[in-house]
């Protein structure tokens, strides 16, 4: 990936609107920067105070004047070279703004939660649970790609990394012993003290962690209340350890903003307070899914409602456990990776169609099984025996649920034509290394798809070591990997190195069914 590839993010944060828009954009920007992109932020006044992490993230930041109509010109004047991607995450920017930026932005991505306005974009991400393509009917161009649902929630890497351990802890937990209170970084309506008073009134013997931003107007009130609570309570200001706090909690009390998907990734059930109109849809969807319960609608929350809801859940540990299972099924935390693969430039097959990688899904199971069972596939597999349907199902579930395996589907013109798998090699420290394997459907071979897929994997994991093991006699695969820039080492493994001179020799090849 060329270091000249650029992305400009247009998002705001403030005590009134919170920091969710900027935080999720920062997650995506950090992932792109790791791959050599140059990321920039155009934000309104107050954003850096609300999301201090942006100030320390080493991305260029432009503070815009409060002139909505003049923004497209201001962006083009400040960054006169065209940007590869403009990424807009703002409830007050839609098609008019995006169209005005077209002369300067080669491609545009919109991040939306509301589906209430038109967009002029090439890619649209809406992480709302239950969102359907029909919700954007007549609001986008026919060729706009939609990325819908919590599968595309933009979560920081520490959430999927901690997910397995958090879910294992949920399975062994016995009731509610620790509560996380988080009503947004700014909590502009100062609901946190109400929730804390409710916890006190409940008489629950729990520990409490409270998360707030330094710009929250009620921070002093919360500090004073925590000191007087009979329960052990801790205040975390502008914390960068939200994933750890969620992993250690048994229940959350919070709002239905962007942290909803963080809680779901960690399997953390929640009691929800609706603090804004745009949170009603998310609250309803999470309650229908069984991963949350509503304390109140609107700002009519009082300590008694909190106390009653908390006491009811604490006396039903099996209900809490089931809520944890249900919310864990909503989001796996890999949304940033899924979105990233659509932002990276695709390859081209010999017949001119676009070749892309995307993360595998449960509904790919039937196609993957057919490819795995084909005699041509088994001929050079480590295990030549075709997998049974049950073996394949269990293998796929392990892959989809593992943070150590990146199982991707190769698409040719939007059609699934193969699978590329990357297994993290633990013994490769201090650098990241993956063992790579690829399978193209036999009827799709001969179009240059495998070579393009290997090149896409190299662009995607630009700093990693990629290692392939090809069985003796498989000359076609040996030539494929060599054409993609791999070279054999003295024990016969093929390497594609991000850092010259560094060699990985796995002593315990990763087991798989292919």
Short mmCIF file of C-alpha atoms in Angstrom, two decimals:
data_model
loop_
_atom_site.label_atom_id
_atom_site.label_comp_id
_atom_site.label_asym_id
_atom_site.label_seq_id
_atom_site.Cartn_x
_atom_site.Cartn_y
_atom_site.Cartn_z
CA UNK A 1 0.00 0.00 0.00
CA UNK A 2 1.43 3.34 -0.99
CA UNK A 3 2.14 5.73 1.88
CA UNK A 4 0.51 8.44 -0.25
CA UNK A 5 -2.96 6.90 0.14
CA UNK A 6 -5.04 9.40 2.10
CA UNK A 7 -8.28 9.49 4.05
CA UNK A 8 -9.97 12.57 5.51
CA UNK A 9 -12.51 12.04 8.31
CA UNK A 10 -15.27 14.60 8.92
CA UNK A 11 -16.70 14.07 12.40
CA UNK A 12 -17.44 16.14 15.51
CA UNK A 13 -17.55 15.58 19.26
CA UNK A 14 -18.84 17.80 22.05
CA UNK A 15 -20.42 17.49 25.49
CA UNK A 16 -23.84 17.75 23.81
CA UNK A 17 -23.40 15.02 21.17
CA UNK A 18 -20.76 12.90 22.91
CA UNK A 19 -17.64 11.41 21.41
CA UNK A 20 -18.93 8.28 19.65
CA UNK A 21 -18.62 9.57 16.08
CA UNK A 22 -14.98 10.56 16.50
CA UNK A 23 -14.03 7.46 18.51
CA UNK A 24 -15.25 5.05 15.84
CA UNK A 25 -13.61 7.12 13.09
CA UNK A 26 -10.37 7.08 15.08
CA UNK A 27 -10.58 3.28 15.25
CA UNK A 28 -10.78 3.06 11.47
CA UNK A 29 -8.10 5.72 10.98
CA UNK A 30 -5.67 3.87 13.24
CA UNK A 31 -6.25 0.65 11.31
CA UNK A 32 -5.59 2.44 8.01
CA UNK A 33 -2.50 4.19 9.38
CA UNK A 34 -1.04 0.82 10.35
CA UNK A 35 -1.17 -0.03 6.66
CA UNK A 36 0.64 3.09 5.53
CA UNK A 37 -2.32 5.42 4.94
CA UNK A 38 -2.14 9.09 5.83
CA UNK A 39 -5.25 9.93 7.85
CA UNK A 40 -6.55 13.41 8.63
CA UNK A 41 -9.44 14.72 10.72
CA UNK A 42 -11.59 17.78 10.08
CA UNK A 43 -13.52 18.55 13.27
CA UNK A 44 -15.44 21.29 14.99
CA UNK A 45 -14.43 23.29 18.06
CA UNK A 46 -14.57 21.29 21.28
CA UNK A 47 -13.80 17.94 19.67
CA UNK A 48 -10.30 17.58 21.09
CA UNK A 49 -11.52 18.41 24.59
CA UNK A 50 -14.26 15.77 24.35
CA UNK A 51 -12.05 13.07 22.79
CA UNK A 52 -8.49 13.72 24.03
CA UNK A 53 -7.32 10.50 22.38
CA UNK A 54 -7.59 12.20 18.98
CA UNK A 55 -5.05 14.83 20.01
CA UNK A 56 -2.49 12.14 20.83
CA UNK A 57 -3.17 9.87 17.88
CA UNK A 58 -0.61 11.40 15.48
CA UNK A 59 -3.21 12.16 12.80
CA UNK A 60 -3.31 15.65 11.33
CA UNK A 61 -6.26 17.62 12.73
CA UNK A 62 -7.98 20.65 11.19
CA UNK A 63 -10.32 22.67 13.45
CA UNK A 64 -13.09 24.02 11.21
CA UNK A 65 -14.82 27.34 11.52
CA UNK A 66 -18.59 27.13 12.20
CA UNK A 67 -19.52 27.56 8.51
CA UNK A 68 -21.39 24.49 7.24
CA UNK A 69 -21.89 25.83 3.71
CA UNK A 70 -18.21 26.70 3.35
CA UNK A 71 -16.81 23.40 4.62
CA UNK A 72 -16.19 21.70 1.24
CA UNK A 73 -14.16 24.67 0.06
CA UNK A 74 -12.29 24.88 3.37
CA UNK A 75 -11.29 21.21 3.13
CA UNK A 76 -10.08 21.58 -0.45
CA UNK A 77 -8.14 24.75 0.40
CA UNK A 78 -6.43 23.18 3.41
CA UNK A 79 -5.59 19.91 1.65
CA UNK A 80 -5.40 20.94 -2.03
CA UNK A 81 -4.28 17.51 -3.21
CA UNK A 82 -7.23 15.19 -3.81
CA UNK A 83 -7.97 12.71 -1.05
CA UNK A 84 -8.47 9.04 -1.87
CA UNK A 85 -11.34 8.69 0.63
CA UNK A 86 -13.53 11.21 2.42
CA UNK A 87 -15.23 9.50 5.37
CA UNK A 88 -18.18 11.42 6.80
CA UNK A 89 -19.65 10.53 10.20
CA UNK A 90 -21.97 13.41 11.00
CA UNK A 91 -25.74 13.59 11.50
CA UNK A 92 -25.87 17.08 9.91
CA UNK A 93 -24.00 16.20 6.72
CA UNK A 94 -25.63 14.38 3.84
CA UNK A 95 -25.84 14.33 0.06
CA UNK A 96 -25.42 18.09 -0.44
CA UNK A 97 -22.16 18.17 1.50
CA UNK A 98 -20.89 14.95 -0.09
CA UNK A 99 -21.69 16.10 -3.63
CA UNK A 100 -19.89 19.41 -3.00
CA UNK A 101 -16.80 17.41 -1.99
CA UNK A 102 -16.81 15.19 -5.11
CA UNK A 103 -14.32 17.32 -7.12
CA UNK A 104 -11.79 16.84 -4.32
CA UNK A 105 -12.58 13.36 -2.94
CA UNK A 106 -12.00 10.38 -5.23
CA UNK A 107 -14.35 8.20 -3.17
CA UNK A 108 -16.72 8.91 -0.29
CA UNK A 109 -17.83 6.76 2.61
CA UNK A 110 -20.74 7.74 4.85
CA UNK A 111 -21.18 6.40 8.37
CA UNK A 112 -24.79 6.72 9.48
CA UNK A 113 -27.10 5.38 12.20
CA UNK A 114 -30.38 7.05 11.31
CA UNK A 115 -31.25 6.32 7.66
CA UNK A 116 -33.08 9.64 7.63
CA UNK A 117 -31.32 11.54 4.82
CA UNK A 118 -29.94 11.15 1.31
CA UNK A 119 -26.27 10.34 0.65
CA UNK A 120 -23.98 10.74 -2.33
CA UNK A 121 -21.40 8.11 -1.40
CA UNK A 122 -19.68 5.00 -2.73
CA UNK A 123 -19.79 3.08 0.55
CA UNK A 124 -22.25 3.42 3.43
CA UNK A 125 -21.80 1.85 6.87
CA UNK A 126 -24.67 1.65 9.33
CA UNK A 127 -23.97 -0.56 12.35
CA UNK A 128 -27.54 -0.47 13.72
CA UNK A 129 -28.92 -3.86 14.73
CA UNK A 130 -31.68 -4.88 12.33
CA UNK A 131 -30.81 -2.32 9.67
CA UNK A 132 -31.97 -3.41 6.18
CA UNK A 133 -31.06 -2.25 2.67
CA UNK A 134 -34.68 -1.17 2.24
CA UNK A 135 -34.12 1.50 4.91
CA UNK A 136 -31.90 3.31 2.40
CA UNK A 137 -34.13 2.78 -0.63
CA UNK A 138 -34.07 5.90 -2.86
CA UNK A 139 -31.54 7.55 -0.53
CA UNK A 140 -28.34 6.28 -2.19
CA UNK A 141 -27.14 5.49 -5.71
CA UNK A 142 -27.71 1.96 -7.03
CA UNK A 143 -23.99 1.23 -7.09
CA UNK A 144 -23.38 2.30 -3.48
CA UNK A 145 -22.13 -0.62 -1.36
CA UNK A 146 -23.98 -1.07 1.94
CA UNK A 147 -22.28 -2.41 5.07
CA UNK A 148 -25.13 -2.98 7.50
CA UNK A 149 -25.52 -4.20 11.07
CA UNK A 150 -23.27 -4.73 14.11
CA UNK A 151 -20.97 -6.96 12.03
CA UNK A 152 -19.55 -3.62 10.86
CA UNK A 153 -19.40 -1.88 14.25
CA UNK A 154 -16.07 -0.04 14.41
CA UNK A 155 -14.52 -1.24 17.65
CA UNK A 156 -10.95 -0.78 18.84
CA UNK A 157 -8.75 -3.90 18.57
CA UNK A 158 -8.66 -4.51 22.32
CA UNK A 159 -12.35 -5.51 22.25
CA UNK A 160 -12.11 -8.52 19.88
CA UNK A 161 -8.75 -9.39 21.46
CA UNK A 162 -10.34 -9.67 24.93
CA UNK A 163 -13.61 -11.20 23.71
CA UNK A 164 -12.76 -14.90 24.19
CA UNK A 165 -11.52 -14.40 27.75
CA UNK A 166 -14.51 -12.21 28.61
CA UNK A 167 -17.00 -14.78 27.31
CA UNK A 168 -15.21 -17.56 29.20
CA UNK A 169 -15.48 -15.50 32.37
CA UNK A 170 -19.20 -14.98 31.77
CA UNK A 171 -19.65 -18.74 31.54
CA UNK A 172 -18.01 -19.23 34.93
CA UNK A 173 -19.61 -16.24 36.66
CA UNK A 174 -22.22 -16.67 39.37
CA UNK A 175 -24.43 -13.63 39.55
CA UNK A 176 -23.76 -9.91 39.49
CA UNK A 177 -20.79 -8.82 41.56
CA UNK A 178 -19.41 -5.90 39.53
CA UNK A 179 -21.32 -3.19 37.66
CA UNK A 180 -20.03 -0.80 34.98
CA UNK A 181 -21.82 2.56 34.77
CA UNK A 182 -21.22 4.42 31.51
CA UNK A 183 -23.70 6.92 30.08
CA UNK A 184 -21.45 8.43 27.43
CA UNK A 185 -18.21 10.36 27.67
CA UNK A 186 -19.99 13.65 28.36
CA UNK A 187 -23.31 12.56 29.92
CA UNK A 188 -24.77 16.01 29.12
CA UNK A 189 -27.98 15.37 31.06
CA UNK A 190 -26.06 14.32 34.20
CA UNK A 191 -27.84 10.98 34.55
CA UNK A 192 -24.85 9.21 36.12
CA UNK A 193 -25.65 10.52 39.66
CA UNK A 194 -29.22 9.25 39.28
CA UNK A 195 -27.93 5.78 38.39
CA UNK A 196 -25.49 5.78 41.30
CA UNK A 197 -28.25 6.81 43.73
CA UNK A 198 -30.29 3.91 42.38
CA UNK A 199 -27.46 1.47 43.04
CA UNK A 200 -27.25 2.80 46.60
CA UNK A 201 -31.02 2.40 47.09
CA UNK A 202 -30.93 -1.15 45.77
CA UNK A 203 -28.77 -2.21 48.71
CA UNK A 204 -26.82 -4.45 46.35
CA UNK A 205 -23.46 -5.75 47.55
CA UNK A 206 -21.57 -4.97 44.35
CA UNK A 207 -18.48 -3.13 43.19
CA UNK A 208 -19.05 -0.23 40.81
CA UNK A 209 -16.86 1.22 38.05
CA UNK A 210 -17.95 4.60 36.68
CA UNK A 211 -16.67 5.92 33.34
CA UNK A 212 -16.84 9.61 32.41
CA UNK A 213 -14.95 12.09 30.28
CA UNK A 214 -13.08 15.02 31.76
CA UNK A 215 -15.43 17.37 29.87
CA UNK A 216 -18.56 15.93 31.47
CA UNK A 217 -20.51 18.77 33.14
CA UNK A 218 -21.46 16.61 36.12
CA UNK A 219 -18.01 15.20 36.85
CA UNK A 220 -17.70 16.96 40.21
CA UNK A 221 -21.14 15.69 41.30
CA UNK A 222 -20.16 12.14 40.44
CA UNK A 223 -16.87 12.40 42.31
CA UNK A 224 -18.63 13.55 45.45
CA UNK A 225 -21.29 10.85 45.24
CA UNK A 226 -18.74 8.07 44.76
CA UNK A 227 -16.99 9.10 47.97
CA UNK A 228 -20.27 8.71 49.91
CA UNK A 229 -21.47 5.41 48.40
CA UNK A 230 -21.56 2.39 50.75
CA UNK A 231 -20.52 0.20 47.82
CA UNK A 232 -16.91 0.12 46.64
CA UNK A 233 -16.87 2.49 43.65
CA UNK A 234 -14.12 3.71 41.33
CA UNK A 235 -14.16 6.62 38.87
CA UNK A 236 -12.34 6.28 35.53
CA UNK A 237 -11.88 9.59 33.68
CA UNK A 238 -11.08 9.50 29.94
CA UNK A 239 -10.13 5.86 30.34
CA UNK A 240 -8.38 3.94 27.60
CA UNK A 241 -9.21 0.66 29.38
CA UNK A 242 -12.88 0.32 28.53
CA UNK A 243 -12.43 -3.19 27.11
CA UNK A 244 -10.80 -4.37 30.33
CA UNK A 245 -13.53 -2.76 32.44
CA UNK A 246 -16.25 -4.41 30.36
CA UNK A 247 -14.48 -7.78 30.54
CA UNK A 248 -14.37 -7.58 34.35
CA UNK A 249 -17.98 -6.40 34.80
CA UNK A 250 -21.03 -8.65 35.17
CA UNK A 251 -23.61 -6.02 34.23
CA UNK A 252 -23.59 -2.56 32.67
CA UNK A 253 -25.93 0.35 33.21
CA UNK A 254 -25.65 2.73 30.31
CA UNK A 255 -27.02 4.43 27.24
CA UNK A 256 -27.70 2.87 23.86
CA UNK A 257 -24.99 4.72 21.95
CA UNK A 258 -21.94 3.36 20.20
CA UNK A 259 -20.79 1.59 23.39
CA UNK A 260 -23.70 -0.81 22.85
CA UNK A 261 -21.63 -2.78 20.36
CA UNK A 262 -18.61 -2.77 22.66
CA UNK A 263 -20.76 -4.32 25.39
CA UNK A 264 -22.12 -6.91 22.98
CA UNK A 265 -18.65 -7.86 21.80
CA UNK A 266 -17.71 -8.55 25.43
CA UNK A 267 -20.98 -10.37 26.16
CA UNK A 268 -21.88 -7.77 28.79
CA UNK A 269 -25.64 -7.53 29.48
CA UNK A 270 -27.02 -4.08 30.14
CA UNK A 271 -29.77 -2.07 31.73
CA UNK A 272 -30.38 0.77 29.28
CA UNK A 273 -31.46 4.38 29.69
CA UNK A 274 -32.64 6.18 26.54
CA UNK A 275 -30.92 9.56 26.56
CA UNK A 276 -31.59 10.70 22.98
CA UNK A 277 -34.18 10.07 20.29
CA UNK A 278 -31.68 8.26 18.07
CA UNK A 279 -31.07 5.71 20.86
CA UNK A 280 -34.63 4.38 20.89
CA UNK A 281 -34.16 2.17 17.83
CA UNK A 282 -30.96 0.63 19.20
CA UNK A 283 -32.57 0.09 22.62
CA UNK A 284 -35.60 -1.62 21.10
CA UNK A 285 -33.42 -3.88 18.93
CA UNK A 286 -31.13 -4.91 21.80
CA UNK A 287 -34.10 -5.66 24.05
CA UNK A 288 -35.72 -7.77 21.31
CA UNK A 289 -32.44 -9.63 20.89
CA UNK A 290 -32.49 -10.41 24.61
CA UNK A 291 -29.14 -8.81 25.44
CA UNK A 292 -30.48 -5.83 27.37
CA UNK A 293 -33.41 -4.52 29.39
CA UNK A 294 -34.79 -1.00 29.38
CA UNK A 295 -34.90 0.99 32.62
CA UNK A 296 -36.81 3.93 31.18
CA UNK A 297 -37.64 5.86 28.04
CA UNK A 298 -36.44 9.40 27.74
CA UNK A 299 -34.98 11.30 30.65
CA UNK A 300 -37.60 10.18 33.15
CA UNK A 301 -35.16 7.93 34.97
CA UNK A 302 -35.16 8.13 38.75
CA UNK A 303 -33.20 6.23 41.41
CA UNK A 304 -36.17 4.00 42.28
CA UNK A 305 -36.46 2.69 38.71
CA UNK A 306 -32.77 1.90 38.67
CA UNK A 307 -32.94 0.18 42.06
CA UNK A 308 -35.96 -1.94 41.08
CA UNK A 309 -34.42 -3.05 37.78
CA UNK A 310 -31.11 -3.89 39.44
CA UNK A 311 -32.64 -5.88 42.30
CA UNK A 312 -34.76 -7.87 39.83
CA UNK A 313 -31.72 -8.90 37.79
CA UNK A 314 -29.44 -9.65 40.72
CA UNK A 315 -31.94 -12.19 42.02
CA UNK A 316 -32.02 -13.98 38.63
CA UNK A 317 -28.45 -15.07 37.77
CA UNK A 318 -29.73 -17.42 35.04
CA UNK A 319 -31.45 -14.50 33.34
CA UNK A 320 -28.20 -12.51 33.44
CA UNK A 321 -26.29 -15.46 31.96
CA UNK A 322 -28.79 -15.83 29.12
CA UNK A 323 -28.63 -12.09 28.40
CA UNK A 324 -24.84 -12.40 28.19
CA UNK A 325 -25.13 -15.19 25.62
CA UNK A 326 -27.63 -13.27 23.55
CA UNK A 327 -25.73 -10.00 23.43
CA UNK A 328 -22.48 -11.84 22.60
CA UNK A 329 -24.23 -13.17 19.49
CA UNK A 330 -24.95 -9.62 18.27
CA UNK A 331 -21.38 -8.43 17.59
CA UNK A 332 -17.99 -10.15 17.33
CA UNK A 333 -15.92 -6.95 17.30
CA UNK A 334 -14.37 -7.43 13.84
CA UNK A 335 -16.31 -4.64 12.10
CA UNK A 336 -13.24 -2.46 11.58
CA UNK A 337 -11.51 -5.29 9.74
CA UNK A 338 -14.58 -5.91 7.58
CA UNK A 339 -14.86 -2.22 6.68
CA UNK A 340 -11.13 -1.93 6.06
CA UNK A 341 -11.23 -4.64 3.41
CA UNK A 342 -13.74 -2.56 1.42
CA UNK A 343 -11.60 0.57 1.67
CA UNK A 344 -8.47 -1.14 0.38
CA UNK A 345 -8.16 -1.09 -3.42
CA UNK A 346 -9.33 -4.34 -4.99
CA UNK A 347 -7.36 -6.38 -7.48
CA UNK A 348 -8.23 -7.26 -11.08
CA UNK A 349 -8.66 -10.70 -12.58
CA UNK A 350 -7.62 -11.52 -16.11
CA UNK A 351 -11.18 -10.98 -17.32
CA UNK A 352 -11.24 -7.47 -15.82
CA UNK A 353 -13.51 -8.06 -12.81
CA UNK A 354 -12.68 -6.75 -9.34
CA UNK A 355 -11.16 -9.22 -6.87
CA UNK A 356 -11.67 -8.57 -3.15
CA UNK A 357 -11.29 -10.26 0.21
CA UNK A 358 -14.00 -10.18 2.87
CA UNK A 359 -14.26 -11.95 6.20
CA UNK A 360 -16.11 -15.26 6.03
CA UNK A 361 -19.65 -15.51 7.41
CA UNK A 362 -21.74 -18.39 8.75
CA UNK A 363 -23.74 -18.42 5.50
CA UNK A 364 -20.57 -19.30 3.57
CA UNK A 365 -20.55 -22.76 5.16
CA UNK A 366 -22.17 -24.68 2.29
CA UNK A 367 -19.88 -23.23 -0.40
CA UNK A 368 -16.74 -23.73 1.69
CA UNK A 369 -17.67 -27.36 2.37
CA UNK A 370 -18.18 -28.06 -1.35
CA UNK A 371 -14.76 -26.59 -2.15
CA UNK A 372 -13.09 -28.49 0.67
CA UNK A 373 -14.60 -31.80 -0.45
CA UNK A 374 -13.52 -31.50 -4.09
CA UNK A 375 -10.94 -34.18 -5.06
CA UNK A 376 -8.59 -31.55 -6.49
CA UNK A 377 -8.55 -29.79 -3.11
CA UNK A 378 -7.88 -32.92 -1.07
CA UNK A 379 -5.04 -34.08 -3.32
CA UNK A 380 -2.50 -31.75 -1.70
CA UNK A 381 -4.19 -31.13 1.65
CA UNK A 382 -2.47 -32.03 4.92
CA UNK A 383 -5.37 -34.35 5.62
CA UNK A 384 -6.48 -35.94 2.32
CA UNK A 385 -9.72 -37.22 3.86
CA UNK A 386 -12.74 -35.06 2.88
CA UNK A 387 -14.36 -33.52 5.98
CA UNK A 388 -17.83 -34.55 7.03
CA UNK A 389 -20.50 -31.86 7.28
CA UNK A 390 -20.30 -31.97 11.09
CA UNK A 391 -16.48 -31.74 11.11
CA UNK A 392 -16.62 -28.82 8.70
CA UNK A 393 -19.28 -27.04 10.74
CA UNK A 394 -17.25 -27.32 13.94
CA UNK A 395 -14.09 -26.17 12.12
CA UNK A 396 -15.87 -23.14 10.68
CA UNK A 397 -17.31 -22.19 14.06
CA UNK A 398 -13.84 -22.35 15.60
CA UNK A 399 -12.42 -20.15 12.84
CA UNK A 400 -15.20 -17.56 13.03
CA UNK A 401 -14.92 -17.38 16.81
CA UNK A 402 -11.14 -17.10 16.98
CA UNK A 403 -9.15 -13.88 17.18
CA UNK A 404 -6.13 -15.87 15.96
CA UNK A 405 -7.62 -16.83 12.61
CA UNK A 406 -8.54 -14.50 9.74
CA UNK A 407 -10.75 -16.56 7.47
CA UNK A 408 -11.61 -14.60 4.32
CA UNK A 409 -13.63 -15.30 1.21
CA UNK A 410 -12.23 -14.34 -2.18
CA UNK A 411 -14.79 -12.49 -4.29
CA UNK A 412 -14.66 -12.12 -8.08
CA UNK A 413 -17.07 -9.49 -9.36
CA UNK A 414 -19.00 -9.80 -6.09
CA UNK A 415 -19.28 -13.62 -6.30
CA UNK A 416 -17.57 -15.90 -3.77
CA UNK A 417 -14.95 -17.98 -5.60
CA UNK A 418 -12.52 -19.15 -2.94
CA UNK A 419 -11.13 -18.86 0.56
CA UNK A 420 -7.90 -17.38 1.93
CA UNK A 421 -6.96 -18.16 5.52
CA UNK A 422 -4.41 -16.54 7.81
CA UNK A 423 -3.44 -18.20 11.10
CA UNK A 424 -1.49 -16.19 13.65
CA UNK A 425 1.85 -17.83 14.46
CA UNK A 426 2.59 -17.40 18.17
CA UNK A 427 6.20 -18.44 17.85
CA UNK A 428 6.85 -15.59 15.40
CA UNK A 429 7.40 -12.93 18.08
CA UNK A 430 8.55 -10.17 18.20
CA UNK A 431 6.98 -9.54 14.79
CA UNK A 432 3.48 -10.51 13.69
CA UNK A 433 3.43 -13.51 11.37
CA UNK A 434 0.66 -15.54 9.80
CA UNK A 435 0.57 -18.85 8.02
CA UNK A 436 -1.33 -18.30 4.79
CA UNK A 437 -3.30 -20.82 2.76
CA UNK A 438 -5.53 -20.32 -0.25
CA UNK A 439 -8.16 -22.31 -2.12
CA UNK A 440 -9.89 -21.23 -5.34
CA UNK A 441 -12.95 -23.16 -6.45
CA UNK A 442 -11.80 -25.62 -9.15
CA UNK A 443 -14.23 -24.26 -11.75
CA UNK A 444 -12.88 -20.70 -11.16
CA UNK A 445 -9.20 -21.47 -11.61
CA UNK A 446 -7.13 -20.11 -14.50
CA UNK A 447 -8.30 -16.46 -14.12
CA UNK A 448 -5.45 -15.21 -11.94
CA UNK A 449 -7.71 -15.05 -8.89
CA UNK A 450 -5.32 -16.72 -6.46
CA UNK A 451 -2.43 -14.43 -7.39
CA UNK A 452 -4.60 -11.33 -6.93
CA UNK A 453 -5.87 -12.64 -3.59
CA UNK A 454 -2.32 -13.17 -2.34
CA UNK A 455 -1.41 -9.65 -3.38
CA UNK A 456 -4.47 -8.28 -1.55
CA UNK A 457 -3.43 -10.16 1.59
CA UNK A 458 0.03 -8.61 1.33
CA UNK A 459 -1.48 -5.10 1.05
CA UNK A 460 -3.85 -5.78 3.93
CA UNK A 461 -1.17 -7.09 6.32
CA UNK A 462 1.58 -4.87 5.03
CA UNK A 463 3.79 -5.12 8.14
CA UNK A 464 3.43 -8.85 8.80
CA UNK A 465 5.44 -11.91 7.84
CA UNK A 466 3.39 -14.30 5.69
CA UNK A 467 4.45 -17.94 5.62
CA UNK A 468 3.13 -20.72 3.39
CA UNK A 469 3.74 -24.46 3.50
CA UNK A 470 3.22 -26.26 0.19
CA UNK A 471 3.35 -30.05 0.13
CA UNK A 472 5.92 -31.78 -2.13
CA UNK A 473 4.68 -32.31 -5.66
CA UNK A 474 2.28 -29.36 -5.61
CA UNK A 475 4.25 -27.47 -8.25
CA UNK A 476 1.31 -25.26 -9.24
CA UNK A 477 1.05 -23.82 -5.71
CA UNK A 478 4.81 -23.44 -5.47
CA UNK A 479 4.82 -21.38 -8.66
CA UNK A 480 1.81 -19.37 -7.46
CA UNK A 481 3.50 -18.31 -4.23
CA UNK A 482 6.78 -17.55 -5.96
CA UNK A 483 4.91 -15.34 -8.46
CA UNK A 484 3.43 -13.48 -5.48
CA UNK A 485 6.90 -12.72 -4.11
CA UNK A 486 7.42 -15.65 -1.74
CA UNK A 487 10.82 -17.34 -1.49
CA UNK A 488 11.69 -20.69 0.12
CA UNK A 489 13.92 -20.92 3.18
CA UNK A 490 16.29 -23.76 3.95
CA UNK A 491 13.53 -25.97 5.41
CA UNK A 492 11.21 -25.45 2.47
CA UNK A 493 8.72 -22.93 3.85
CA UNK A 494 7.79 -20.04 1.56
CA UNK A 495 8.11 -16.54 3.04
CA UNK A 496 6.87 -13.11 2.06
CA UNK A 497 8.62 -10.69 4.40
CA UNK A 498 7.56 -7.24 5.47
CA UNK A 499 11.03 -6.77 6.97
CA UNK A 500 14.01 -7.99 4.95
CA UNK A 501 16.21 -10.52 6.69
CA UNK A 502 13.69 -11.67 9.30
CA UNK A 503 12.76 -15.35 8.98
CA UNK A 504 10.02 -17.31 10.72
CA UNK A 505 10.20 -21.08 11.02
CA UNK A 506 7.04 -22.49 12.60
CA UNK A 507 7.83 -25.69 14.48
CA UNK A 508 4.22 -26.61 15.13
CA UNK A 509 2.15 -25.97 11.98
CA UNK A 510 -1.35 -24.75 12.68
CA UNK A 511 -3.84 -27.59 12.40
CA UNK A 512 -6.73 -27.22 10.01
CA UNK A 513 -9.09 -29.34 7.99
CA UNK A 514 -7.84 -28.22 4.57
#
